[in-house]
mmCIF file of C-alpha atoms in Angstrom:
data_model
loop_
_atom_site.group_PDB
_atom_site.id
_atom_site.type_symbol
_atom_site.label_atom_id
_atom_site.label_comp_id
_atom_site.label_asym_id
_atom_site.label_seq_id
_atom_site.Cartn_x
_atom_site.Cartn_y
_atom_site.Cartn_z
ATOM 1 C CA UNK Q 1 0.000 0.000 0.000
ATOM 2 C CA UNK Q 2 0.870 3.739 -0.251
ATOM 3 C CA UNK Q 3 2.950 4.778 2.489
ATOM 4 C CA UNK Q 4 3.871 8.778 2.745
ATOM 5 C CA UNK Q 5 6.400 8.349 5.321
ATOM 6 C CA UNK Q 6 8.566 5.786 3.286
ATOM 7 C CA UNK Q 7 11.965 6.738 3.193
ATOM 8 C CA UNK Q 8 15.250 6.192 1.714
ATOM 9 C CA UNK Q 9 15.975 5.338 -2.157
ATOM 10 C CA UNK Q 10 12.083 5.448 -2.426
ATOM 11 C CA UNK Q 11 11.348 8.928 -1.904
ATOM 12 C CA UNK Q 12 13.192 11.932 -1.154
ATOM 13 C CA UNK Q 13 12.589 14.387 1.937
ATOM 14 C CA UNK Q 14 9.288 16.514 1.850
ATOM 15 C CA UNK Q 15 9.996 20.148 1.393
ATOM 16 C CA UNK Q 16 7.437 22.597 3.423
ATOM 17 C CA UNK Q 17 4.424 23.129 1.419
ATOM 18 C CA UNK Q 18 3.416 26.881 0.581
ATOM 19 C CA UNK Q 19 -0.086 28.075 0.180
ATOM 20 C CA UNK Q 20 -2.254 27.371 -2.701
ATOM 21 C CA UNK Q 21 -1.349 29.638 -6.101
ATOM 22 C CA UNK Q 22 -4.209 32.965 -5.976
ATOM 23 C CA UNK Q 23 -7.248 31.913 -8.767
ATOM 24 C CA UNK Q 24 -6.894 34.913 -10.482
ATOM 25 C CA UNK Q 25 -6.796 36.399 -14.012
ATOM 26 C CA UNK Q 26 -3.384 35.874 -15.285
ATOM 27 C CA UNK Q 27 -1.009 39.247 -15.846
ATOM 28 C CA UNK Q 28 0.298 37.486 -19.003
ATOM 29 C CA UNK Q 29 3.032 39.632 -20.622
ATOM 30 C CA UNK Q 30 3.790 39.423 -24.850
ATOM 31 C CA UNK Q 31 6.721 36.747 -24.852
ATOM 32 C CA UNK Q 32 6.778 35.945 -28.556
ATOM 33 C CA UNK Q 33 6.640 38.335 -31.778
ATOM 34 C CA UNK Q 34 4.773 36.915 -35.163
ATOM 35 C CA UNK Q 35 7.089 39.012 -37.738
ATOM 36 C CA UNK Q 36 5.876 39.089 -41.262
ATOM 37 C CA UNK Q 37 7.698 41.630 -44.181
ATOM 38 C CA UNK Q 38 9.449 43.222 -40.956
ATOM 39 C CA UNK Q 39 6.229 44.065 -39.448
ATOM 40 C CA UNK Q 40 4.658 42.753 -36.015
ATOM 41 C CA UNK Q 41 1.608 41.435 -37.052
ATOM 42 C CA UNK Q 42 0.701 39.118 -34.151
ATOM 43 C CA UNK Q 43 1.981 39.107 -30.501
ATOM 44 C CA UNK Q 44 1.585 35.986 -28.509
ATOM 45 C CA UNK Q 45 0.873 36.713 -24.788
ATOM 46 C CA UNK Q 46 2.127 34.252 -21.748
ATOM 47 C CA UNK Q 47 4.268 33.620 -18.740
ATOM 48 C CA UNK Q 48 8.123 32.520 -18.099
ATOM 49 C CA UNK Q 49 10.130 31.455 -15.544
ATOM 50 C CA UNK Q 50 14.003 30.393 -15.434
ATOM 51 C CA UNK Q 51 15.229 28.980 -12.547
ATOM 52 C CA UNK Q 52 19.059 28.871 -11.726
ATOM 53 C CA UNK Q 53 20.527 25.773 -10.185
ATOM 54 C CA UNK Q 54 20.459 27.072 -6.836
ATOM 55 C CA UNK Q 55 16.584 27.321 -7.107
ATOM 56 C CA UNK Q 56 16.564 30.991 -7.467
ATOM 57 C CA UNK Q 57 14.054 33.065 -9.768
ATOM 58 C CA UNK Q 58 16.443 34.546 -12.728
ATOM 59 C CA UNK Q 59 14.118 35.759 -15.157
ATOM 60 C CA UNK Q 60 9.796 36.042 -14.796
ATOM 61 C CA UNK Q 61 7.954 37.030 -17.685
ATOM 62 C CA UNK Q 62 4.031 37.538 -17.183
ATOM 63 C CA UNK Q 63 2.490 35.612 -14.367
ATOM 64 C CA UNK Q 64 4.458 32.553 -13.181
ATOM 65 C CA UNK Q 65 2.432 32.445 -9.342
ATOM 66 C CA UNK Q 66 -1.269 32.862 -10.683
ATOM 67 C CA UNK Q 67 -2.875 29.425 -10.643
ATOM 68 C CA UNK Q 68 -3.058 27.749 -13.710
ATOM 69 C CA UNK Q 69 -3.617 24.000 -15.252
ATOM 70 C CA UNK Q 70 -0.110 22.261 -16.427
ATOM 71 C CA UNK Q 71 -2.074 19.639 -18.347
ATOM 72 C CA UNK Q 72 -0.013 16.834 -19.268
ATOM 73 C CA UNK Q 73 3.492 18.577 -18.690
ATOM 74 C CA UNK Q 74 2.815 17.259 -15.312
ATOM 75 C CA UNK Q 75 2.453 13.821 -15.951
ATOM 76 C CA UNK Q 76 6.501 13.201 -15.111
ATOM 77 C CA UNK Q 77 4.986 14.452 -11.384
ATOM 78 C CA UNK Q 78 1.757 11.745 -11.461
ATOM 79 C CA UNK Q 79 4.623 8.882 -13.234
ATOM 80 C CA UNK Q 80 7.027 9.795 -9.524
ATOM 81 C CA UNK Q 81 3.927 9.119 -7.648
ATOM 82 C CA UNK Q 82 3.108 5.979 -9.224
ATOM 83 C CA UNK Q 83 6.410 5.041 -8.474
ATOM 84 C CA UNK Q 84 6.514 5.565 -4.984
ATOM 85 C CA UNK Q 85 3.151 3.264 -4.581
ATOM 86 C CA UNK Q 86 5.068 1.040 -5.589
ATOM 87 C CA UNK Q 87 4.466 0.916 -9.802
ATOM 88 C CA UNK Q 88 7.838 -1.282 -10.640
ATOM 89 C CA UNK Q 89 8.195 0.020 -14.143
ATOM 90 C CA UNK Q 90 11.605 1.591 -15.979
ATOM 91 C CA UNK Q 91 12.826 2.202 -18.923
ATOM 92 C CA UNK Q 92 10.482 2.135 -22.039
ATOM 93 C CA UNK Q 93 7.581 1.557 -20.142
ATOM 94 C CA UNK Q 94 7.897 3.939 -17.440
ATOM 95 C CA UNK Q 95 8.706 6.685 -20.199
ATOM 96 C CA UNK Q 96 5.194 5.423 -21.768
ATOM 97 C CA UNK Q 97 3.884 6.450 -18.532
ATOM 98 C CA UNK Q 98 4.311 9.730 -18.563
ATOM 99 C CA UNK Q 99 3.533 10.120 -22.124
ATOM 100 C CA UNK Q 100 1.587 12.246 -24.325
ATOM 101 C CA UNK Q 101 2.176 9.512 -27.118
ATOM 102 C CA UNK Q 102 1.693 9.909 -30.770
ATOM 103 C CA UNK Q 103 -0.283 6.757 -31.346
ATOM 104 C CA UNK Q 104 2.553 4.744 -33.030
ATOM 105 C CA UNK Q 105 2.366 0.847 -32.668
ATOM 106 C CA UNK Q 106 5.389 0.714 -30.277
ATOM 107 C CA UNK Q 107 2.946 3.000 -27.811
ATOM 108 C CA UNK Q 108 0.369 0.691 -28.197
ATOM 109 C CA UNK Q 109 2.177 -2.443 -28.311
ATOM 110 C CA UNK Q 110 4.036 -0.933 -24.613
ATOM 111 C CA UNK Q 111 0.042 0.008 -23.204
ATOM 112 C CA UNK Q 112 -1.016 -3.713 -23.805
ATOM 113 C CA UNK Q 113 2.170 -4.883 -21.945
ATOM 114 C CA UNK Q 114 1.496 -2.744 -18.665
ATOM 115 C CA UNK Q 115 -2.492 -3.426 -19.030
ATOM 116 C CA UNK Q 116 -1.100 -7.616 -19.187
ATOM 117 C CA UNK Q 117 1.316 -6.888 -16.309
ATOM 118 C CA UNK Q 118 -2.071 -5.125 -14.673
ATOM 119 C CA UNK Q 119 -4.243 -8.439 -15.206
ATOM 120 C CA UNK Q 120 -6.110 -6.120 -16.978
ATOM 121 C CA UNK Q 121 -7.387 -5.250 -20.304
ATOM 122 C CA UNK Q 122 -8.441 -2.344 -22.579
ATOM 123 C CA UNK Q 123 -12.063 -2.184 -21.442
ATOM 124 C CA UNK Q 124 -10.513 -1.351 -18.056
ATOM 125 C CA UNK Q 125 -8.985 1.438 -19.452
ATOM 126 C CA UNK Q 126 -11.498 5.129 -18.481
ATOM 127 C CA UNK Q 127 -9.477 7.319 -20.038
ATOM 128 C CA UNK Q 128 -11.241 8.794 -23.393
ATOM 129 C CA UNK Q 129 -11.309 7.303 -27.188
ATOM 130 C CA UNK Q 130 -9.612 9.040 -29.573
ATOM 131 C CA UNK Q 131 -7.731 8.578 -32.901
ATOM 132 C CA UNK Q 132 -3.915 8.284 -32.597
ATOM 133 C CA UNK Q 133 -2.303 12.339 -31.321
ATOM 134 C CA UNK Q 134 0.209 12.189 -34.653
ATOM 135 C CA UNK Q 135 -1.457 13.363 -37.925
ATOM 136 C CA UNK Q 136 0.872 11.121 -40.091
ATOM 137 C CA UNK Q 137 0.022 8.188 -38.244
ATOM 138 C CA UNK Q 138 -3.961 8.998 -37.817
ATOM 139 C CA UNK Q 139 -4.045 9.357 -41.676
ATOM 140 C CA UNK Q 140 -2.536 5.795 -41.537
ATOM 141 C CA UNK Q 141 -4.875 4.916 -38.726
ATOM 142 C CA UNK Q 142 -7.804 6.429 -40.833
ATOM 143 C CA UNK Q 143 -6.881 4.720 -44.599
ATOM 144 C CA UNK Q 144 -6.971 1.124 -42.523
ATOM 145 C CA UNK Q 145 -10.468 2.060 -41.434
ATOM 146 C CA UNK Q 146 -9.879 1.754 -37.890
ATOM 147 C CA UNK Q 147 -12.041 3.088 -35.381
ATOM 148 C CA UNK Q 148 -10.675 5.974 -32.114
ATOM 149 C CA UNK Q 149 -10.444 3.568 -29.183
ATOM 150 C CA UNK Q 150 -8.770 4.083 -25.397
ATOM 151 C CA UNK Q 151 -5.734 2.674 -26.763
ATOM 152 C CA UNK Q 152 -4.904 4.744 -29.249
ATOM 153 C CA UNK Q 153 -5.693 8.269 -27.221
ATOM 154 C CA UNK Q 154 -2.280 10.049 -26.138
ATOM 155 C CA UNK Q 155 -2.886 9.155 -22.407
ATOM 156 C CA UNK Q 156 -3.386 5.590 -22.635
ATOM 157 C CA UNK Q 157 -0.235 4.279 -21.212
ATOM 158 C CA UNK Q 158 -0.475 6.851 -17.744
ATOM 159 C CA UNK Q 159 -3.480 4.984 -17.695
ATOM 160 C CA UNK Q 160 -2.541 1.659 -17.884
ATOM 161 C CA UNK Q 161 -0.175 2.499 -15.290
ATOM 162 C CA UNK Q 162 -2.899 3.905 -13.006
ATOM 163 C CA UNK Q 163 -4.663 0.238 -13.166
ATOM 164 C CA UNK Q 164 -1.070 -1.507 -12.650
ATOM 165 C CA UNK Q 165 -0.937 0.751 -9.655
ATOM 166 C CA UNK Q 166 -4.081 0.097 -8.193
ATOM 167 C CA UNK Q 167 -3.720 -3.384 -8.812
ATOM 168 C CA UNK Q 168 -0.780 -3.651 -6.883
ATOM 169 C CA UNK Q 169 -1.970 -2.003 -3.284
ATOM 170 C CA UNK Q 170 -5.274 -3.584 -3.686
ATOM 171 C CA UNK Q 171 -7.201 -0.398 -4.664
ATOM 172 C CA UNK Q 172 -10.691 -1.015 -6.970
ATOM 173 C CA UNK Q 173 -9.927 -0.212 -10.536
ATOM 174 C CA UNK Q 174 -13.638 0.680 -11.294
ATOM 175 C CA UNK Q 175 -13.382 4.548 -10.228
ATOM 176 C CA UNK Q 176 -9.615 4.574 -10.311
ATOM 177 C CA UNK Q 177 -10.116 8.204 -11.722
ATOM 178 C CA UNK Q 178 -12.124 9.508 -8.950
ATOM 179 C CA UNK Q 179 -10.388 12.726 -6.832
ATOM 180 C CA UNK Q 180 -11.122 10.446 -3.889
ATOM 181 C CA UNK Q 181 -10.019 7.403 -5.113
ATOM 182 C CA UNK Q 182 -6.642 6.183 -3.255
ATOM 183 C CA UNK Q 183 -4.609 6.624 -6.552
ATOM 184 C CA UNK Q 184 -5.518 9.945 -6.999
ATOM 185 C CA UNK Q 185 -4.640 11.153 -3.276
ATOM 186 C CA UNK Q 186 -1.465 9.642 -3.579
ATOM 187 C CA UNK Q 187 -0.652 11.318 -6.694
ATOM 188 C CA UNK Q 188 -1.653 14.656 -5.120
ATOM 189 C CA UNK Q 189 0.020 15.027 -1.910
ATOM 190 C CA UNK Q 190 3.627 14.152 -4.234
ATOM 191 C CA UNK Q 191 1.875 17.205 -6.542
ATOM 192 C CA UNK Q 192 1.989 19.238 -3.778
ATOM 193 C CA UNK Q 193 5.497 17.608 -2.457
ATOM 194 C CA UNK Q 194 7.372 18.079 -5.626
ATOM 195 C CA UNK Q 195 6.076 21.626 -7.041
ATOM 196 C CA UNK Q 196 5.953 23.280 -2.947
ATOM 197 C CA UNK Q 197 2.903 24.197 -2.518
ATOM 198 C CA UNK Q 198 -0.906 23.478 -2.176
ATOM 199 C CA UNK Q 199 -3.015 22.995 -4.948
ATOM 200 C CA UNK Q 200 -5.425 25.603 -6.009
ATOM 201 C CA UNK Q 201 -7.902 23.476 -7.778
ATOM 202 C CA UNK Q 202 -8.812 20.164 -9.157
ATOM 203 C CA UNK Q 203 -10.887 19.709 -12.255
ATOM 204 C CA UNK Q 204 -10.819 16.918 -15.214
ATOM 205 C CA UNK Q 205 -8.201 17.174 -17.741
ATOM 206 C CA UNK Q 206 -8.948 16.213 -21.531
ATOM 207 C CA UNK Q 207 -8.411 11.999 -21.026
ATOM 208 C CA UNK Q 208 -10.517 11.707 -17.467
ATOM 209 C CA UNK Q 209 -7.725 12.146 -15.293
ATOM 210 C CA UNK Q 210 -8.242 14.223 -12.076
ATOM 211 C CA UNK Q 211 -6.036 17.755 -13.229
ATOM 212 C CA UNK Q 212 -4.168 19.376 -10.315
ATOM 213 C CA UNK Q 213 -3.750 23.462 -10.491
ATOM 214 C CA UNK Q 214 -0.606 24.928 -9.251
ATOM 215 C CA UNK Q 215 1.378 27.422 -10.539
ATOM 216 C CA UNK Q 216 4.014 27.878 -13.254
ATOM 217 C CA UNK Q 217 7.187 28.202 -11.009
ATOM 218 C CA UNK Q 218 5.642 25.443 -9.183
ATOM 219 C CA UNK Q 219 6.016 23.282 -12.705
ATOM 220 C CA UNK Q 220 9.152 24.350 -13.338
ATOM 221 C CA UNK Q 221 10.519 23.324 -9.455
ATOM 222 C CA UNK Q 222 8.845 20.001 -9.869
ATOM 223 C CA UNK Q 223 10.657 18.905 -12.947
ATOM 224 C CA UNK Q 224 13.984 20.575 -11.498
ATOM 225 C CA UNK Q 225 13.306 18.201 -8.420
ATOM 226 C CA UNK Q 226 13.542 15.501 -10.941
ATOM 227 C CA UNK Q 227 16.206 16.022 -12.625
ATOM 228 C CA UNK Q 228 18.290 16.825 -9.674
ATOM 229 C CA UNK Q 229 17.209 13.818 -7.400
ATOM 230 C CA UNK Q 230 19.606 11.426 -6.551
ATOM 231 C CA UNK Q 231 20.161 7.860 -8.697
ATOM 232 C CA UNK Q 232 17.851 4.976 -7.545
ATOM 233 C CA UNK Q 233 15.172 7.379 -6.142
ATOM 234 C CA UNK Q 234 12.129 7.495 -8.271
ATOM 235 C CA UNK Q 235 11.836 10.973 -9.251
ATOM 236 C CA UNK Q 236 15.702 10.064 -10.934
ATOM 237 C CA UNK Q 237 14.120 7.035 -12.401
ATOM 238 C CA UNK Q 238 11.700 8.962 -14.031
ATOM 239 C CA UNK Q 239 14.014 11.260 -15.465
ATOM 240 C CA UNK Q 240 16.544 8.709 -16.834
ATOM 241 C CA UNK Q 241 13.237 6.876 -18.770
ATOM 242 C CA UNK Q 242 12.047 9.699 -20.598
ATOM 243 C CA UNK Q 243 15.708 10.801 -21.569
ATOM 244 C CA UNK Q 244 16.792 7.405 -22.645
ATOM 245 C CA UNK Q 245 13.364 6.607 -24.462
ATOM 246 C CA UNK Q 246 11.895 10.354 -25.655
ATOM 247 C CA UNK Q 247 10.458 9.231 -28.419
ATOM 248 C CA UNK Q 248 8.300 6.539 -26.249
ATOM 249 C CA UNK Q 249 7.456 9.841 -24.189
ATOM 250 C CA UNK Q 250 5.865 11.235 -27.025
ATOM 251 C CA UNK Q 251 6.902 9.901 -30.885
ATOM 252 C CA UNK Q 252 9.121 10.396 -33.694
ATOM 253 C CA UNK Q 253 9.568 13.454 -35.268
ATOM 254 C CA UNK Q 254 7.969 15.103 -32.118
ATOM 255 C CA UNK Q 255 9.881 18.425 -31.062
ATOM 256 C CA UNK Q 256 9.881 17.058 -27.651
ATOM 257 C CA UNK Q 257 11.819 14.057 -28.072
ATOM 258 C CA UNK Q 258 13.966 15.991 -30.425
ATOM 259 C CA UNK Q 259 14.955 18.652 -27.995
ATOM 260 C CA UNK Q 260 15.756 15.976 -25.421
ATOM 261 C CA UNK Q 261 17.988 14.532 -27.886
ATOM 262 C CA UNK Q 262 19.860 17.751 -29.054
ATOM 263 C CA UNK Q 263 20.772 19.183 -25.421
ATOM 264 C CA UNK Q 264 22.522 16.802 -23.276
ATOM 265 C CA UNK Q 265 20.702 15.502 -19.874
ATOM 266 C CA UNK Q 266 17.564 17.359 -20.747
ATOM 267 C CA UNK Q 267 14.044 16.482 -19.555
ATOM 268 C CA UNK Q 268 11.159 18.525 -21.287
ATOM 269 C CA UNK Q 269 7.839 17.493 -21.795
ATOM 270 C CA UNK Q 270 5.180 19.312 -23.270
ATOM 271 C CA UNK Q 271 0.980 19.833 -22.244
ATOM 272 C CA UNK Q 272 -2.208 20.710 -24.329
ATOM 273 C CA UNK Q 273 -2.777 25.050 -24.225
ATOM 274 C CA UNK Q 274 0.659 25.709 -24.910
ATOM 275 C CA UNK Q 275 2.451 24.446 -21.991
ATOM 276 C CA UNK Q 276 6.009 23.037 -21.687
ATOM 277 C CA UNK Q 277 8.438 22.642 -18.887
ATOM 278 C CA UNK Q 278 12.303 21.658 -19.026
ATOM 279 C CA UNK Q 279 14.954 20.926 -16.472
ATOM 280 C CA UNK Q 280 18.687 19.954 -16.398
ATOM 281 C CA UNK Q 281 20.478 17.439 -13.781
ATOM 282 C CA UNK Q 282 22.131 20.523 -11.740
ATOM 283 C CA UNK Q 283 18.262 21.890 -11.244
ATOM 284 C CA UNK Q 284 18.067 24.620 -13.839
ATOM 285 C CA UNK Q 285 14.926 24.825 -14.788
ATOM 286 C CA UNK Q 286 12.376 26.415 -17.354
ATOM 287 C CA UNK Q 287 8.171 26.463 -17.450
ATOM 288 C CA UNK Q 288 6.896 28.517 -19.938
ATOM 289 C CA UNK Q 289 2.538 28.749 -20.927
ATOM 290 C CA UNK Q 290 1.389 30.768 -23.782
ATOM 291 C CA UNK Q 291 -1.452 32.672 -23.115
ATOM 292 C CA UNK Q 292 -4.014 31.419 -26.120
ATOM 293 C CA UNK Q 293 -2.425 28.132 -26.208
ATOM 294 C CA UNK Q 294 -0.927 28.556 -29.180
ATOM 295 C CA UNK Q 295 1.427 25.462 -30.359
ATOM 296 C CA UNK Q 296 3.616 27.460 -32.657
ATOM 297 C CA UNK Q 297 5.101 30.065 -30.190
ATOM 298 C CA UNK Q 298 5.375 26.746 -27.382
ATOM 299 C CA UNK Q 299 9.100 25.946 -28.244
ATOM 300 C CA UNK Q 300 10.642 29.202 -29.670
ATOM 301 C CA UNK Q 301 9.894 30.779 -26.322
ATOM 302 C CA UNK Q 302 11.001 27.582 -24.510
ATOM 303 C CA UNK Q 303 14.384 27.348 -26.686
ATOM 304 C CA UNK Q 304 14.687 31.169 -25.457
ATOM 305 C CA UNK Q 305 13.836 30.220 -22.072
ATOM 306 C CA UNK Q 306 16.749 27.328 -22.400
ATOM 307 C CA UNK Q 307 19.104 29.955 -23.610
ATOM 308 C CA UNK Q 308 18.325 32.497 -20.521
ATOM 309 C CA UNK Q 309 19.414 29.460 -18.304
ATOM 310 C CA UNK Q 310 22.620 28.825 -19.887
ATOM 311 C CA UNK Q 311 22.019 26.046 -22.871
ATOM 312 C CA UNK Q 312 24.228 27.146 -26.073
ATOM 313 C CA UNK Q 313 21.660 29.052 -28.195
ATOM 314 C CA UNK Q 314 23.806 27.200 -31.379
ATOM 315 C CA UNK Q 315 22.376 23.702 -30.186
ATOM 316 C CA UNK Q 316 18.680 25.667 -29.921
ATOM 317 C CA UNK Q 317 19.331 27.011 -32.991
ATOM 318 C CA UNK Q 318 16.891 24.223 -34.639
ATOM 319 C CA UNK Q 319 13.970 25.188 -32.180
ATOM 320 C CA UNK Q 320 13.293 28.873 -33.289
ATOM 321 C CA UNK Q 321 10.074 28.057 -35.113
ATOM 322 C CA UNK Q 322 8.704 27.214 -38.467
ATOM 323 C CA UNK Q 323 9.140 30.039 -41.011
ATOM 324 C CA UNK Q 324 6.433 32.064 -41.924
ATOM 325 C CA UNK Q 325 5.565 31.754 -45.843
ATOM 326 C CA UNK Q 326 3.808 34.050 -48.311
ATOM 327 C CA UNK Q 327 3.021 32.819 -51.759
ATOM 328 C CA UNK Q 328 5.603 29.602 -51.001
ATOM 329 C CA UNK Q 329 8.305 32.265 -50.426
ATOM 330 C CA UNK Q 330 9.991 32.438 -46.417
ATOM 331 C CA UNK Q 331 8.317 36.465 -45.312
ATOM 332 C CA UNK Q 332 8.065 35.604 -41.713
ATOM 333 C CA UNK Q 333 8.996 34.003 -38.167
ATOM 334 C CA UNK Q 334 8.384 33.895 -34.848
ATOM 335 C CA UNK Q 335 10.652 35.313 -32.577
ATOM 336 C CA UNK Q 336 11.117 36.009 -28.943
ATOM 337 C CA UNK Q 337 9.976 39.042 -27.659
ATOM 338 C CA UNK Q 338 13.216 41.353 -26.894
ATOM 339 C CA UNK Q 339 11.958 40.847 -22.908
ATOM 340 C CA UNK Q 340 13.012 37.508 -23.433
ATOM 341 C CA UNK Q 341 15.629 37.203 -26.002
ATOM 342 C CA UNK Q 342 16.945 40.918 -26.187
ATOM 343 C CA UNK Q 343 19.334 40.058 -29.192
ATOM 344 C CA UNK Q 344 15.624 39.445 -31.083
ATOM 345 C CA UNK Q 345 15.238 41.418 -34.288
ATOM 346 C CA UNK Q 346 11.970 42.171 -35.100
ATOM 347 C CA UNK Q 347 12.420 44.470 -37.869
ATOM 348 C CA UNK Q 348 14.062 42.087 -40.397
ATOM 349 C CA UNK Q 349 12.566 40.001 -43.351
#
């Protein structure tokens, strides 16, 4: 069973927990520049934080203590607490677990094994159907005639996990995505243990899952928790999975696995609304949302984000954004807003 005050290689000492984040309209501040023929013609609005190794707030943009919903970027936070209730995953399975996962057969093929491991099967599964996340591979799904299903949706293997979990301490599976349930208590007290503080709010994020509000530097200290704990604990374990098997965390081609892959001993992972979080093994740390969720500004502000904390801006180089076309011809970009990146020039092109 689940056991808060376990101690040793299985958890790491609980930090004080701060108040819950203020419920309030965010003070979102313009953090990325939509450039086209040397004129601004769009400005995305959102929040920033950097965090230096020591902990240490070195550069807020916007709003990073109003409450807000991480959606899956926390899901390396819900894969620690499955650990510590005992979940004995690692490796490519345990990266599955805190996926957002494209739909690929490898995804699939790794959900079955957990729900087998589980003694349980798809129709256990409560998270929602849904076609494959990965256009390529829906339009594959789609030409074979194949129908959305639990499986393929981006969350199934967190919940396969869930079920594993349950299974394991004896908890019913039937309402294993009830705020009340066991599970779900578990998974918020290390919420609160991991990002600090208290959590503002809990509503139902896009799969079923319970969704735990907290704030953006409260994201961004979780995941530097992670990356800085200590080999053999689980928030480590975590860590090392998702690094050694990104594209299990999320797919191929996906500009999450590729970041992980271009900066050394990087953990990022992305969430729905234009949220993504990154942290390094000596606890730097980034958490950046865009305001109107906006995928396309989600990684050139991160990549600037990486670059405030230290990360060569010549290995983000790749990550500044698709260009902007007119009539086929490159007019455009996005770029960081000067704030942010004050080497940004928004008056060329």
């Amino acid at each position: 069973m689940y056991d808060p005050t376990t101690t040793g290689a299985a958890a790491i000492p609980a930090a004080p927990v701060a108040a819950a984040p203020a419920i309030r309209e965010p003070l979102h501040a313009p953090v990325a520049h939509l450039v086209r023929g040397g004129v601004i013609e769009g400005i995305h609005y959102g929040s920033v934080v950097v965090l230096g190794a020591d902990g240490e707030v070195e550069l807020q943009l916007g709003d990073i203590e109003a409450a807000f919903y991480p959606r899956s970027a926390l899901k390396p936070v819900q894969a620690v607490a499955m650990l510590r209730a005992g979940l004995p995953l690692d490796g490519e399975l345990l990266s599955l677990t805190a996926a957002s996962h494209s739909g690929e057969e490898r995804h699939l093929a790794g959900t079955r094994q957990i729900l087998e491991l589980a003694g349980a099967t798809e129709d256990d599964l409560r998270n929602v159907t849904d076609m494959p996340y990965d256009p390529a591979v829906r339009d594959e799904w789609i030409r074979e005639g194949r129908q959305p299903s639990r499986l393929a949706q981006n969350c199934s293997g967190k919940h396969a996990a869930m079920l594993y979990t349950c299974r394991l301490n004896g908890w019913s599976l039937e309402n294993y995505l009830d705020p009340a349930h066991p599970l779900q208590q578990a998974i918020a007290e290390i919420v609160e243990d991991l990002t600090g503080q208290a959590i503002a709010r809990v509503t139902v994020d896009g799969c079923g899952a319970p969704l735990f509000s907290v704030s953006l530097h409260g994201l961004a200290r979780a995941l530097a928790r992670i990356t800085a704990a200590a080999e053999g604990t689980p928030e480590r374990t975590v860590a090392d999975a998702m690094r050694a098997h990104a594209e299990m965390a999320s797919g191929a081609g996906r500009d999450v696995a590729e970041l992980m892959r271009a900066v050394p001993e990087l953990l990022t992972k992305d969430g729905f609304e234009g949220v993504q979080v990154a942290a390094l093994p000596d606890g730097r740390a980034v958490a950046v949302k865009i305001a109107d969720g906006a995928n396309r500004a989600r990684i050139p502000v991160t990549a600037a984000a990486l670059t405030r904390a230290g990360v060569d801006p010549v290995v983000l180089a790749g990550f500044a954004g698709a260009p902007l076309l007119g009539g086929g011809d490159v007019v455009g970009h996005i770029r960081p807003a000067r704030a942010l990146d004050p080497l940004a020039d928004t008056t060329d092109i």
